[in-house]
XYZ file of N, CA and C in Angstrom:
711
model
N -102.002 149.464 22.218
C -100.993 148.998 21.284
C -100.020 148.273 22.508
N -99.023 147.536 21.851
C -97.957 146.995 22.804
C -97.161 147.894 23.797
N -96.783 149.025 23.020
C -95.980 150.078 23.893
C -96.680 150.489 24.936
N -98.056 150.872 24.946
C -98.817 151.234 25.708
C -99.000 150.370 26.837
N -99.082 149.189 26.702
C -99.565 148.132 27.712
C -98.004 147.941 28.354
N -97.108 147.888 27.643
C -95.733 148.043 28.326
C -95.429 149.203 29.451
N -95.755 150.223 28.929
C -95.744 151.689 29.872
C -96.742 151.365 30.928
N -97.932 150.860 31.003
C -98.664 150.603 32.075
C -98.201 149.717 32.991
N -97.777 148.695 32.350
C -97.021 147.556 33.267
C -95.737 148.178 34.157
N -95.018 149.029 33.350
C -93.858 149.584 33.935
C -94.389 150.509 35.297
N -95.341 151.480 35.072
C -95.764 152.398 35.905
C -96.194 151.598 37.024
N -97.074 150.634 37.041
C -97.648 149.658 37.794
C -96.494 149.209 38.754
N -95.660 148.674 38.057
C -94.432 147.980 38.903
C -93.856 148.783 39.718
N -93.380 150.280 39.363
C -92.734 151.255 40.052
C -93.595 151.802 41.115
N -94.781 151.946 40.777
C -95.616 152.357 42.133
C -95.707 151.441 43.008
N -95.705 150.375 42.715
C -95.652 149.231 43.805
C -94.494 148.919 44.719
N -93.480 149.420 43.892
C -92.027 149.311 44.582
C -91.693 150.637 45.498
N -92.333 151.770 44.902
C -92.226 152.776 45.993
C -93.334 153.778 46.170
N -93.959 154.227 46.964
C -95.095 154.982 47.244
C -94.649 156.525 46.998
N -93.169 156.746 46.527
C -92.871 158.177 46.405
C -92.743 158.327 44.737
N -93.142 157.213 43.851
C -92.852 157.297 42.543
C -93.616 158.518 41.924
N -94.978 158.325 42.053
C -95.607 159.269 41.579
C -95.843 160.663 42.419
N -94.856 160.799 43.306
C -94.639 162.191 43.850
C -94.227 163.426 42.843
N -94.724 164.561 43.306
C -94.433 165.651 42.088
C -92.766 165.795 42.165
N -92.044 165.613 43.182
C -90.621 165.531 43.340
C -89.849 164.916 42.394
N -90.574 163.647 42.530
C -89.834 162.493 41.914
C -90.180 162.587 40.496
N -91.264 163.116 39.942
C -91.606 163.359 38.751
C -90.937 164.525 37.840
N -90.607 165.533 38.615
C -89.639 166.414 38.346
C -88.181 166.081 37.922
N -87.707 165.285 39.112
C -86.449 164.559 38.969
C -86.332 163.862 37.729
N -87.228 162.775 37.406
C -87.173 162.176 36.183
C -87.102 162.966 35.084
N -88.089 163.972 34.967
C -88.191 164.902 33.856
C -86.733 165.561 33.490
N -86.125 165.863 34.716
C -84.982 166.575 34.614
C -83.578 165.940 34.050
N -83.767 164.582 34.453
C -82.558 163.834 33.852
C -82.682 163.627 32.414
N -83.979 163.908 31.721
C -84.000 163.530 30.404
C -84.578 164.611 29.756
N -84.692 165.753 30.089
C -85.229 167.091 29.685
C -84.943 167.461 28.463
N -83.452 167.471 28.330
C -82.905 167.920 27.059
C -83.310 167.121 25.768
N -83.474 165.782 26.033
C -83.820 165.095 25.100
C -85.376 165.410 24.593
N -85.915 165.457 25.548
C -87.625 165.759 25.297
C -87.837 166.859 24.595
N -87.005 167.794 24.954
C -87.023 169.274 24.289
C -86.825 169.047 22.809
N -85.684 168.323 22.555
C -85.421 167.984 21.210
C -86.283 167.241 20.358
N -86.982 166.470 21.183
C -87.920 165.437 20.671
C -89.317 166.417 20.021
N -89.514 167.483 20.656
C -90.436 168.282 19.874
C -90.253 168.708 18.810
N -88.945 168.959 18.643
C -88.706 169.570 17.055
C -88.395 168.379 16.283
N -88.013 166.995 16.759
C -88.074 166.072 15.968
C -89.392 165.365 15.465
N -90.468 165.716 16.316
C -91.788 165.394 15.935
C -92.185 166.178 14.538
N -91.738 167.318 14.567
C -92.223 167.994 13.171
C -91.218 167.445 12.196
N -90.119 167.078 12.164
C -89.321 166.681 11.227
C -90.019 165.254 10.674
N -90.184 164.351 11.677
C -90.594 162.921 11.389
C -92.258 163.033 10.717
N -93.098 163.914 11.103
C -94.201 164.233 10.532
C -93.961 164.641 9.230
N -92.989 165.325 8.971
C -92.835 165.795 7.579
C -92.085 164.744 6.574
N -91.951 163.520 6.911
C -91.274 162.498 6.721
C -89.820 162.542 6.122
N -89.353 163.274 7.332
C -87.791 163.226 7.250
C -87.080 162.785 8.588
N -86.062 162.787 8.589
C -85.307 162.514 10.114
C -84.120 163.059 10.071
N -83.782 163.543 11.435
C -82.417 163.995 11.788
C -81.827 163.392 12.775
N -80.654 162.775 12.248
C -79.933 162.012 13.172
C -78.636 162.680 13.582
N -78.593 164.067 13.530
C -77.460 164.755 13.868
C -77.905 165.185 15.159
N -78.973 165.487 15.726
C -79.499 166.229 16.697
C -78.478 166.000 18.147
N -78.218 164.951 18.351
C -77.193 164.666 19.424
C -75.902 165.333 19.328
N -75.288 165.178 18.100
C -74.040 165.676 17.794
C -74.217 167.180 17.824
N -75.091 167.568 17.360
C -75.166 169.350 17.398
C -75.476 169.500 18.848
N -76.299 168.965 19.782
C -76.168 169.326 20.998
C -74.850 169.308 21.794
N -73.952 168.253 21.495
C -72.503 167.985 21.889
C -71.605 169.404 21.438
N -71.999 169.658 19.932
C -71.291 170.697 19.569
C -71.635 172.003 20.049
N -72.964 172.234 20.350
C -73.271 173.399 20.893
C -72.776 173.829 22.254
N -72.739 172.664 23.085
C -72.176 172.868 24.453
C -70.620 172.855 24.469
N -70.113 172.311 23.496
C -68.519 172.519 23.361
C -68.205 173.925 22.935
N -68.772 174.420 21.957
C -68.521 175.895 21.380
C -68.748 176.808 22.610
N -69.759 176.526 23.412
C -69.820 177.262 24.668
C -68.811 177.223 25.568
N -68.479 176.018 25.951
C -67.371 175.969 26.620
C -65.969 176.336 26.110
N -65.813 176.160 24.971
C -64.449 176.468 24.171
C -64.590 178.232 24.211
N -65.345 178.801 24.091
C -65.478 180.255 23.994
C -65.209 180.655 25.380
N -66.049 180.264 26.332
C -65.836 180.776 27.615
C -64.339 180.339 28.234
N -63.703 179.335 27.712
C -62.410 178.909 28.275
C -61.458 179.980 27.632
N -61.964 180.508 26.557
C -60.982 181.484 25.830
C -61.404 182.885 26.247
N -62.059 183.142 27.323
C -62.147 184.404 28.048
C -63.134 185.071 27.113
N -63.850 184.621 26.281
C -65.002 185.486 25.508
C -66.179 185.664 26.400
N -66.901 186.786 26.324
C -68.123 187.223 27.279
C -68.979 185.787 27.219
N -69.542 185.638 28.125
C -70.456 184.430 28.605
C -71.640 184.607 27.287
N -72.364 185.621 27.361
C -73.320 186.050 26.461
C -73.262 185.872 25.088
N -71.923 185.823 24.770
C -71.409 185.817 23.316
C -71.227 184.188 23.160
N -70.965 183.507 24.151
C -70.507 182.145 23.868
C -71.787 181.604 23.830
N -72.963 181.946 24.372
C -74.354 181.290 24.222
C -74.986 181.639 22.959
N -74.944 182.703 22.796
C -75.173 183.333 21.350
C -74.569 182.447 20.264
N -73.297 182.431 20.183
C -72.529 181.588 19.423
C -73.038 179.948 19.112
N -73.284 179.537 20.389
C -73.634 178.157 20.538
C -74.973 178.105 19.505
N -75.896 178.990 20.064
C -77.245 179.019 18.997
C -77.021 179.136 17.731
N -76.261 179.979 17.317
C -75.904 180.268 15.881
C -75.227 179.008 15.211
N -74.661 178.353 15.788
C -73.888 177.279 15.256
C -75.116 176.173 15.313
N -75.746 176.073 15.974
C -76.862 175.153 15.591
C -77.976 175.655 14.468
N -78.112 176.635 14.461
C -78.934 177.261 13.158
C -78.256 177.031 12.197
N -76.954 177.292 11.962
C -76.226 177.140 10.793
C -76.141 175.662 10.189
N -75.867 174.821 11.351
C -75.824 173.353 11.055
C -77.071 173.018 10.457
N -78.295 173.286 11.227
C -79.388 172.942 10.489
C -79.741 173.406 9.231
N -79.353 174.512 8.808
C -79.419 175.247 7.461
C -78.723 174.492 6.424
N -77.482 173.912 6.883
C -76.712 172.936 6.121
C -77.323 171.851 5.825
N -77.889 171.156 6.759
C -78.603 169.991 6.614
C -79.724 170.057 5.686
N -80.513 171.190 5.978
C -81.789 171.534 5.218
C -81.405 171.864 3.773
N -80.318 172.512 3.712
C -79.797 172.837 2.235
C -79.688 171.516 1.036
N -79.154 170.500 1.699
C -78.547 169.221 1.176
C -79.818 168.542 0.926
N -80.915 168.486 1.900
C -82.284 167.751 1.779
C -83.114 168.287 0.909
N -83.281 169.650 1.144
C -84.402 170.414 0.514
C -84.101 170.908 -0.790
N -82.901 171.298 -1.315
C -82.463 171.782 -2.432
C -81.682 171.126 -3.354
N -80.812 170.313 -2.679
C -80.090 169.276 -3.320
C -80.852 168.058 -3.743
N -81.699 167.663 -2.769
C -82.427 166.079 -2.869
C -81.950 164.995 -2.390
N -80.911 165.209 -1.593
C -80.318 164.022 -0.753
C -81.260 163.657 0.282
N -81.405 162.213 0.468
C -82.035 161.659 1.711
C -81.479 162.085 2.980
N -82.595 162.672 3.802
C -82.211 163.194 5.006
C -81.545 162.275 5.917
N -81.696 160.742 5.697
C -80.971 159.767 6.328
C -79.505 159.904 6.292
N -79.026 160.070 5.037
C -77.729 160.356 4.577
C -77.095 161.422 4.963
N -77.707 162.651 4.834
C -77.146 164.016 5.072
C -77.070 164.103 6.764
N -77.960 163.656 7.474
C -77.898 163.811 8.855
C -77.038 162.852 9.560
N -76.850 161.506 8.891
C -76.006 160.676 9.437
C -74.504 161.159 9.318
N -74.218 161.721 8.187
C -72.860 162.638 7.868
C -72.744 163.607 8.962
N -73.934 164.207 9.264
C -73.636 165.281 10.296
C -73.439 164.849 11.539
N -74.176 163.585 11.866
C -73.525 163.095 13.069
C -72.142 162.781 13.337
N -71.451 162.283 12.513
C -70.015 161.985 12.231
C -69.444 163.306 12.580
N -69.772 164.374 11.516
C -68.875 165.548 11.159
C -68.981 166.534 12.610
N -70.263 166.891 13.045
C -70.341 167.689 14.183
C -69.975 167.021 15.396
N -70.036 165.995 15.567
C -69.189 165.284 16.661
C -67.569 165.429 16.614
N -67.165 165.312 15.328
C -65.636 165.336 15.169
C -65.245 166.852 15.533
N -65.937 167.851 15.121
C -65.871 169.249 15.170
C -65.995 169.315 16.849
N -66.682 168.952 17.602
C -66.817 168.869 18.968
C -65.676 168.634 19.672
N -65.001 167.480 19.395
C -63.942 166.775 19.953
C -62.640 167.607 19.427
N -62.674 168.146 18.333
C -61.612 169.149 18.055
C -61.392 170.150 18.998
N -62.753 170.712 19.461
C -62.733 171.982 19.967
C -62.063 171.777 21.343
N -62.519 171.001 22.123
C -62.001 170.432 23.712
C -61.211 169.573 23.762
N -60.988 168.687 22.626
C -59.941 167.370 22.585
C -60.237 166.697 23.783
N -59.686 166.269 24.712
C -59.841 165.334 25.929
C -60.256 165.950 27.116
N -60.050 167.209 26.971
C -60.342 168.185 28.137
C -61.881 168.189 28.844
N -62.018 168.374 29.984
C -63.347 168.405 30.600
C -63.496 169.969 31.121
N -64.221 170.775 30.341
C -64.233 172.278 30.454
C -65.388 172.754 31.268
N -65.378 173.225 32.401
C -66.463 173.766 33.441
C -65.994 175.356 33.740
N -66.374 175.228 35.193
C -66.195 176.600 35.545
C -66.939 177.658 35.208
N -68.120 177.503 34.964
C -69.171 178.380 34.170
C -69.663 179.295 35.342
N -70.318 180.512 34.990
C -70.696 181.253 35.633
C -71.700 180.788 36.713
N -71.720 181.342 38.165
C -72.728 180.604 38.990
C -73.914 180.642 38.718
N -74.545 181.741 38.077
C -76.121 181.943 37.621
C -76.213 180.731 36.656
N -75.280 180.550 35.671
C -75.599 179.488 34.815
C -75.695 177.996 35.351
N -75.123 177.649 36.069
C -75.075 176.436 36.917
C -76.134 176.439 37.782
N -76.531 177.445 38.402
C -77.865 177.614 39.251
C -78.789 177.300 38.560
N -79.249 177.968 37.101
C -80.292 177.787 36.529
C -80.333 176.467 35.974
N -79.343 175.718 35.566
C -79.106 174.306 35.204
C -79.829 173.399 36.247
N -79.211 173.717 37.364
C -79.357 172.493 38.402
C -80.374 172.831 39.550
N -80.728 174.024 39.627
C -81.501 174.320 40.740
C -82.767 175.039 40.135
N -82.910 175.510 39.043
C -83.804 176.192 38.231
C -84.254 177.600 39.049
N -85.460 178.006 38.633
C -85.683 179.398 38.953
C -85.971 179.651 40.251
N -85.485 180.269 40.884
C -85.797 180.534 42.344
C -85.833 179.139 43.270
N -85.109 178.187 42.788
C -84.887 176.944 43.534
C -86.113 176.215 43.076
N -86.958 176.369 42.465
C -88.129 175.613 41.977
C -87.923 174.776 40.735
N -88.785 175.247 39.943
C -88.869 174.300 38.674
C -87.738 174.725 37.763
N -86.917 173.691 37.265
C -85.557 173.871 36.202
C -86.272 174.656 35.253
N -85.370 175.874 34.624
C -85.747 176.417 33.297
C -85.936 175.640 32.160
N -85.333 174.163 32.071
C -85.494 173.558 30.950
C -86.801 172.807 30.909
N -87.390 172.813 32.216
C -88.847 172.014 32.349
C -89.813 173.141 32.014
N -89.656 174.408 32.319
C -90.495 175.175 31.785
C -90.376 175.782 30.288
N -89.432 175.413 29.642
C -89.196 175.784 28.112
C -89.952 174.435 27.441
N -89.731 173.097 28.261
C -90.386 172.149 27.412
C -91.891 172.222 27.488
N -92.526 172.751 28.846
C -93.978 173.133 28.639
C -94.383 174.062 27.578
N -93.555 175.194 27.630
C -93.713 176.251 26.613
C -93.733 175.621 24.932
N -92.602 174.778 24.822
C -92.534 174.150 23.678
C -93.727 173.450 23.341
N -94.243 172.525 24.110
C -95.428 171.796 24.060
C -96.648 172.658 23.099
N -96.754 173.818 23.873
C -97.676 174.824 23.592
C -97.228 175.123 22.168
N -96.273 175.595 21.948
C -95.838 176.212 20.492
C -95.905 175.372 19.574
N -95.440 173.891 19.878
C -95.647 172.776 18.842
C -97.300 172.492 18.521
N -97.933 172.559 19.352
C -99.373 172.274 19.057
C -100.078 173.064 18.595
N -99.821 174.560 18.595
C -100.402 175.578 17.754
C -99.979 175.690 16.484
N -98.644 175.195 16.168
C -98.199 175.047 15.032
C -98.850 174.003 14.259
N -98.989 172.688 14.600
C -99.288 171.559 14.074
C -101.005 171.693 13.890
N -101.676 172.236 14.926
C -103.282 172.134 15.004
C -103.845 173.753 14.589
N -103.183 174.494 14.572
C -103.986 175.958 14.471
C -103.243 176.842 13.775
N -102.452 176.335 12.674
C -101.680 177.092 11.701
C -101.366 176.479 10.345
N -101.556 177.516 9.382
C -101.238 176.901 7.840
C -99.877 176.249 7.665
N -99.083 176.658 8.708
C -97.332 176.088 8.543
C -97.552 174.446 8.882
N -98.354 174.319 10.104
C -98.607 173.108 10.581
C -99.306 172.215 9.354
N -100.355 172.837 8.677
C -100.912 171.796 7.671
C -100.077 171.339 6.464
N -98.976 172.498 6.159
C -98.441 172.113 5.130
C -97.384 170.876 5.741
N -96.914 171.096 6.907
C -95.906 169.844 7.354
C -96.680 168.472 7.225
N -97.771 168.708 7.533
C -98.729 167.120 7.557
C -98.743 166.748 5.956
N -98.997 167.663 4.997
C -99.492 167.744 3.607
C -98.145 166.987 2.922
N -96.886 167.674 3.252
C -95.600 167.482 2.470
C -95.178 166.083 3.297
N -95.453 165.704 4.375
C -95.422 164.231 4.955
C -96.060 163.329 4.123
N -97.293 163.506 3.804
C -98.303 162.449 3.075
C -97.793 162.424 1.878
N -97.286 163.424 0.941
C -96.897 163.483 -0.325
C -96.295 164.749 -0.579
N -95.215 164.762 -0.739
C -94.332 166.048 -1.257
C -94.727 166.473 -2.709
N -94.965 165.563 -3.715
C -95.371 165.781 -4.912
C -96.978 166.499 -5.029
N -97.805 165.925 -4.301
C -99.237 166.420 -3.857
C -99.186 167.906 -3.588
N -98.216 168.261 -2.582
C -97.857 169.562 -1.858
C -97.313 170.485 -2.850
N -96.567 170.113 -3.670
C -95.834 171.020 -4.538
C -96.715 171.211 -5.883
N -97.690 170.337 -6.140
C -98.812 170.602 -7.340
C -99.772 171.578 -6.545
N -99.836 171.567 -5.267
C -100.946 172.400 -4.508
C -100.768 173.799 -4.670
N -99.185 174.165 -4.787
C -98.452 175.524 -4.742
C -97.831 175.670 -3.265
N -97.495 174.627 -2.547
C -96.747 174.749 -1.414
C -95.356 174.847 -1.806
N -94.412 175.648 -1.085
C -93.155 175.911 -1.293
C -92.307 174.725 -0.296
N -92.229 173.464 -1.010
C -91.873 172.401 -0.283
C -90.201 172.589 0.303
N -89.436 173.155 -0.525
C -88.172 173.095 -0.272
C -88.196 174.315 0.903
N -88.917 175.377 0.992
C -88.754 176.388 2.065
C -89.108 175.838 3.328
N -90.208 174.962 3.354
C -90.875 174.196 4.689
C -89.715 173.399 5.163
N -89.134 172.585 4.183
C -88.209 171.502 4.693
C -86.792 172.121 5.335
N -86.577 173.348 4.594
C -85.231 174.018 4.995
C -85.600 174.847 6.454
N -86.722 175.209 6.572
C -87.167 175.832 8.080
C -87.202 174.647 9.200
N -87.744 173.542 8.594
C -87.931 172.550 9.831
C -86.331 172.136 10.270
N -85.636 172.044 9.454
C -84.146 171.564 9.821
C -83.176 172.613 10.500
N -83.613 173.924 10.381
C -82.918 175.161 10.910
C -83.662 175.058 12.256
N -85.123 174.780 12.661
C -85.821 174.516 13.834
C -84.939 173.683 14.468
N -84.907 172.474 13.696
C -84.150 171.290 14.552
C -82.889 171.461 14.922
N -82.048 172.257 14.244
C -80.579 172.597 14.650
C -80.660 173.564 15.753
N -81.351 174.596 15.880
C -81.447 175.645 16.650
C -82.003 175.047 18.047
N -83.135 174.151 17.884
C -83.499 173.562 19.168
C -82.518 172.496 19.746
N -81.770 171.817 19.047
C -80.747 170.932 19.569
C -79.866 171.689 20.337
N -79.185 172.798 19.630
C -78.279 173.904 20.334
C -78.670 174.302 21.690
N -79.952 174.617 21.635
C -80.577 175.093 22.883
C -80.484 173.997 24.175
N -80.895 172.793 23.595
C -80.497 171.865 24.435
C -79.350 171.278 25.078
N -78.594 171.827 24.002
C -77.043 171.398 24.440
C -76.493 172.416 25.443
N -76.890 173.723 25.373
C -76.782 174.724 26.323
C -77.312 174.346 27.652
N -78.517 174.059 27.783
C -79.325 173.515 28.779
C -78.531 172.232 29.614
N -78.167 171.334 28.707
C -77.327 170.244 29.292
C -75.945 170.607 29.919
N -75.344 171.462 29.372
C -74.067 172.257 29.747
C -74.324 172.960 31.293
N -75.523 173.307 31.324
C -75.765 174.201 32.379
C -76.324 173.317 33.499
N -76.781 171.990 33.261
C -77.153 171.174 34.246
C -75.875 170.141 34.765
N -75.067 169.964 33.676
C -74.084 169.048 34.168
C -72.854 170.019 34.755
N -72.858 171.005 34.302
C -71.759 171.875 34.894
C -70.368 171.707 34.284
N -70.092 170.844 33.357
C -69.051 170.717 32.540
C -69.336 170.151 31.221
N -68.430 170.194 30.378
C -68.496 169.745 28.874
C -67.397 168.864 28.581
N -67.649 167.965 27.786
C -66.374 166.959 27.253
C -67.083 166.842 25.660
N -65.911 166.237 24.896
C -66.174 166.105 23.552
C -67.443 165.166 23.436
N -67.711 164.446 24.420
C -68.606 163.289 24.215
C -70.065 163.623 24.845
N -70.118 164.862 25.142
C -71.591 165.224 25.799
C -72.584 164.918 24.752
N -73.585 164.398 25.336
C -74.857 164.082 24.506
C -74.512 162.738 23.552
N -73.532 162.027 23.935
C -73.259 161.217 22.859
C -74.235 159.857 22.936
N -74.710 159.639 21.823
C -75.934 158.431 21.770
C -77.229 158.926 22.163
N -77.500 160.208 22.099
C -78.906 160.724 22.515
C -79.944 160.552 21.516
N -79.227 160.541 20.236
C -80.362 160.458 19.023
C -81.260 159.475 18.845
N -81.042 158.245 19.285
C -81.949 157.068 18.811
C -82.891 157.497 20.304
N -82.676 157.693 21.394
C -83.792 158.016 22.298
C -84.520 159.223 22.143
N -84.143 160.298 21.281
C -84.802 161.424 20.943
C -85.730 160.940 19.921
N -85.253 160.299 18.862
C -86.069 159.672 17.865
C -87.369 158.766 18.279
N -86.759 157.905 19.264
C -87.763 156.715 19.719
C -88.919 157.848 20.507
């Protein structure tokens, strides 16, 4: 395909420009710069196979990071700040899923509204401030990785690859995702609970986006209301 050809050309050009391009350290650095997007792309794969879309993921990344920073700035225990960030993502995903799965609104419309709304809440929480001063262990995990080696986010990505592969290729749940994506009516007549599957996928998407937002906050070391702004198109692509 054209995209594969372009990818090969880009790789060849980069290799010719630098002998270090294919080096392990460089590949890890390249992954680390976009790893949060790639993690969310795993969940987005499930959504797209199911013939839906989630435009709100980047705003949810920003919102979860801002919830984390806000609670930390308010003096709350850091474990609670992380937990609350993940719960916010799951709740937002459930909110999206309700309108898509049970009310029947197009996911494009619902998640576009979420893109605007969740970003607005994030900006309200932190306003124009840049909040950082996270615990040292949190910054270390995000910036230096475990024992100074592989970043935690990279390890989570590879674990996610395995989980998504098992779901799609080795589980009944994965088969229903494909069936609904091909035809929701056929799936419904076959006895598949289409609403429940779609609802679960949006909850997964929201939770994974929130996790990616926390990982992004750890890597950057500070959070603003514009954190993860514009990431959604990269993730979907």
